mmCIF file of C-alpha atoms in Angstrom:
data_model
loop_
_atom_site.group_PDB
_atom_site.id
_atom_site.type_symbol
_atom_site.label_atom_id
_atom_site.label_comp_id
_atom_site.label_asym_id
_atom_site.label_seq_id
_atom_site.Cartn_x
_atom_site.Cartn_y
_atom_site.Cartn_z
ATOM 1 C CA UNK A 1245 0.000 0.000 0.000
ATOM 2 C CA UNK A 1246 1.483 3.334 -1.094
ATOM 3 C CA UNK A 1247 0.943 6.957 -0.250
ATOM 4 C CA UNK A 1248 -2.237 8.761 -1.283
ATOM 5 C CA UNK A 1249 -1.787 10.712 -4.531
ATOM 6 C CA UNK A 1250 -2.368 14.027 -2.707
ATOM 7 C CA UNK A 1251 0.432 13.196 -0.277
ATOM 8 C CA UNK A 1252 2.777 12.411 -3.165
ATOM 9 C CA UNK A 1253 1.838 15.673 -4.858
ATOM 10 C CA UNK A 1254 2.492 17.690 -1.692
ATOM 11 C CA UNK A 1255 5.885 16.035 -1.279
ATOM 12 C CA UNK A 1256 6.831 16.870 -4.868
ATOM 13 C CA UNK A 1257 5.744 20.475 -4.437
ATOM 14 C CA UNK A 1258 7.601 20.842 -1.151
ATOM 15 C CA UNK A 1259 10.803 19.563 -2.723
ATOM 16 C CA UNK A 1260 10.553 22.309 -5.336
ATOM 17 C CA UNK A 1261 10.167 25.153 -2.849
ATOM 18 C CA UNK A 1262 13.296 27.169 -2.124
ATOM 19 C CA UNK A 1263 12.549 27.260 1.579
ATOM 20 C CA UNK A 1264 12.396 23.497 1.996
ATOM 21 C CA UNK A 1265 15.572 23.106 -0.072
ATOM 22 C CA UNK A 1266 17.230 25.661 2.186
ATOM 23 C CA UNK A 1267 16.096 23.731 5.278
ATOM 24 C CA UNK A 1268 17.411 20.427 3.917
ATOM 25 C CA UNK A 1269 20.831 21.992 3.342
ATOM 26 C CA UNK A 1270 21.146 24.503 6.197
ATOM 27 C CA UNK A 1271 20.022 22.344 9.116
ATOM 28 C CA UNK A 1272 22.656 19.602 8.628
ATOM 29 C CA UNK A 1273 25.304 22.327 8.184
ATOM 30 C CA UNK A 1274 24.391 23.728 11.604
ATOM 31 C CA UNK A 1275 22.777 27.035 10.591
ATOM 32 C CA UNK A 1276 19.990 28.048 12.959
ATOM 33 C CA UNK A 1277 16.769 29.744 11.939
ATOM 34 C CA UNK A 1278 18.030 32.904 13.657
ATOM 35 C CA UNK A 1279 21.287 32.808 11.682
ATOM 36 C CA UNK A 1280 19.409 32.362 8.398
ATOM 37 C CA UNK A 1281 17.075 35.218 9.343
ATOM 38 C CA UNK A 1282 20.056 37.448 10.128
ATOM 39 C CA UNK A 1283 21.878 36.580 6.900
ATOM 40 C CA UNK A 1284 18.823 37.087 4.684
ATOM 41 C CA UNK A 1285 17.292 40.030 6.520
ATOM 42 C CA UNK A 1286 14.068 38.063 7.072
ATOM 43 C CA UNK A 1287 12.296 37.478 10.360
ATOM 44 C CA UNK A 1288 12.489 34.157 12.215
ATOM 45 C CA UNK A 1289 8.773 33.434 11.578
ATOM 46 C CA UNK A 1290 9.392 34.013 7.864
ATOM 47 C CA UNK A 1291 12.244 31.478 7.855
ATOM 48 C CA UNK A 1292 10.043 28.968 9.718
ATOM 49 C CA UNK A 1293 7.388 29.484 7.033
ATOM 50 C CA UNK A 1294 9.978 28.813 4.309
ATOM 51 C CA UNK A 1295 11.024 25.607 6.090
ATOM 52 C CA UNK A 1296 7.353 24.573 6.250
ATOM 53 C CA UNK A 1297 7.064 24.857 2.467
ATOM 54 C CA UNK A 1298 5.484 28.279 2.158
ATOM 55 C CA UNK A 1299 6.750 30.252 -0.795
ATOM 56 C CA UNK A 1300 9.711 32.598 -0.633
ATOM 57 C CA UNK A 1301 8.616 36.098 -1.648
ATOM 58 C CA UNK A 1302 10.270 37.934 -4.521
ATOM 59 C CA UNK A 1303 12.065 40.159 -2.022
ATOM 60 C CA UNK A 1304 14.027 37.152 -0.717
ATOM 61 C CA UNK A 1305 14.242 34.758 -3.686
ATOM 62 C CA UNK A 1306 17.672 35.867 -4.927
ATOM 63 C CA UNK A 1307 19.034 35.879 -1.412
ATOM 64 C CA UNK A 1308 17.745 32.405 -0.559
ATOM 65 C CA UNK A 1309 19.071 31.039 -3.856
ATOM 66 C CA UNK A 1310 22.502 32.576 -3.194
ATOM 67 C CA UNK A 1311 22.530 31.116 0.326
ATOM 68 C CA UNK A 1312 21.579 27.653 -0.975
ATOM 69 C CA UNK A 1313 24.402 27.907 -3.509
ATOM 70 C CA UNK A 1314 26.924 28.968 -0.838
ATOM 71 C CA UNK A 1315 25.873 26.140 1.458
ATOM 72 C CA UNK A 1316 26.230 23.616 -1.355
ATOM 73 C CA UNK A 1317 29.558 24.842 -2.715
ATOM 74 C CA UNK A 1318 31.204 26.741 0.136
ATOM 75 C CA UNK A 1319 34.233 25.531 2.040
ATOM 76 C CA UNK A 1320 33.975 24.556 5.683
ATOM 77 C CA UNK A 1321 35.564 27.896 6.632
ATOM 78 C CA UNK A 1322 32.940 29.803 4.628
ATOM 79 C CA UNK A 1323 30.152 27.892 6.352
ATOM 80 C CA UNK A 1324 31.670 28.711 9.764
ATOM 81 C CA UNK A 1325 31.756 32.395 8.746
ATOM 82 C CA UNK A 1326 28.047 32.211 7.887
ATOM 83 C CA UNK A 1327 27.316 30.635 11.267
ATOM 84 C CA UNK A 1328 28.994 33.584 12.956
ATOM 85 C CA UNK A 1329 27.211 36.254 10.891
ATOM 86 C CA UNK A 1330 25.951 39.130 13.019
ATOM 87 C CA UNK A 1331 24.321 41.156 10.248
ATOM 88 C CA UNK A 1332 22.600 40.963 6.870
ATOM 89 C CA UNK A 1333 24.840 39.713 4.067
ATOM 90 C CA UNK A 1334 23.987 40.996 0.567
ATOM 91 C CA UNK A 1335 23.260 38.161 -1.906
ATOM 92 C CA UNK A 1336 26.169 39.058 -4.187
ATOM 93 C CA UNK A 1337 28.608 38.513 -1.320
ATOM 94 C CA UNK A 1338 27.290 34.980 -0.875
ATOM 95 C CA UNK A 1339 28.208 33.915 -4.401
#
C-alpha cells in the first residue's frame, strides 16, 4: 500500500520550494533559523514558514538562492563564517 496521490503531490511540491531546499541543506550544516534570518534580513517566523514549504517572496528569492548555492559549494571555513554572521549579508557577497 502506497501513499495517497495528494500526499505524493504535496511532497513533490515541497521539494521544489526554495525554503524546503534551504532547510534540507542549512540544518545539517548547523545554521539556525536565527542565523538564516540574520543573513537574509528576514524574520524568524518568515524562515520557519519557508522551512514549512510556504513560498519565498520575490524580495528574498535571490538571497535564498545565493545562500543555498553557498551552502552547497562553500568551504567549511565559509560555512563557519556564515554561522557567525551578526548582520545581513547581501546576496552578491554569498556567491
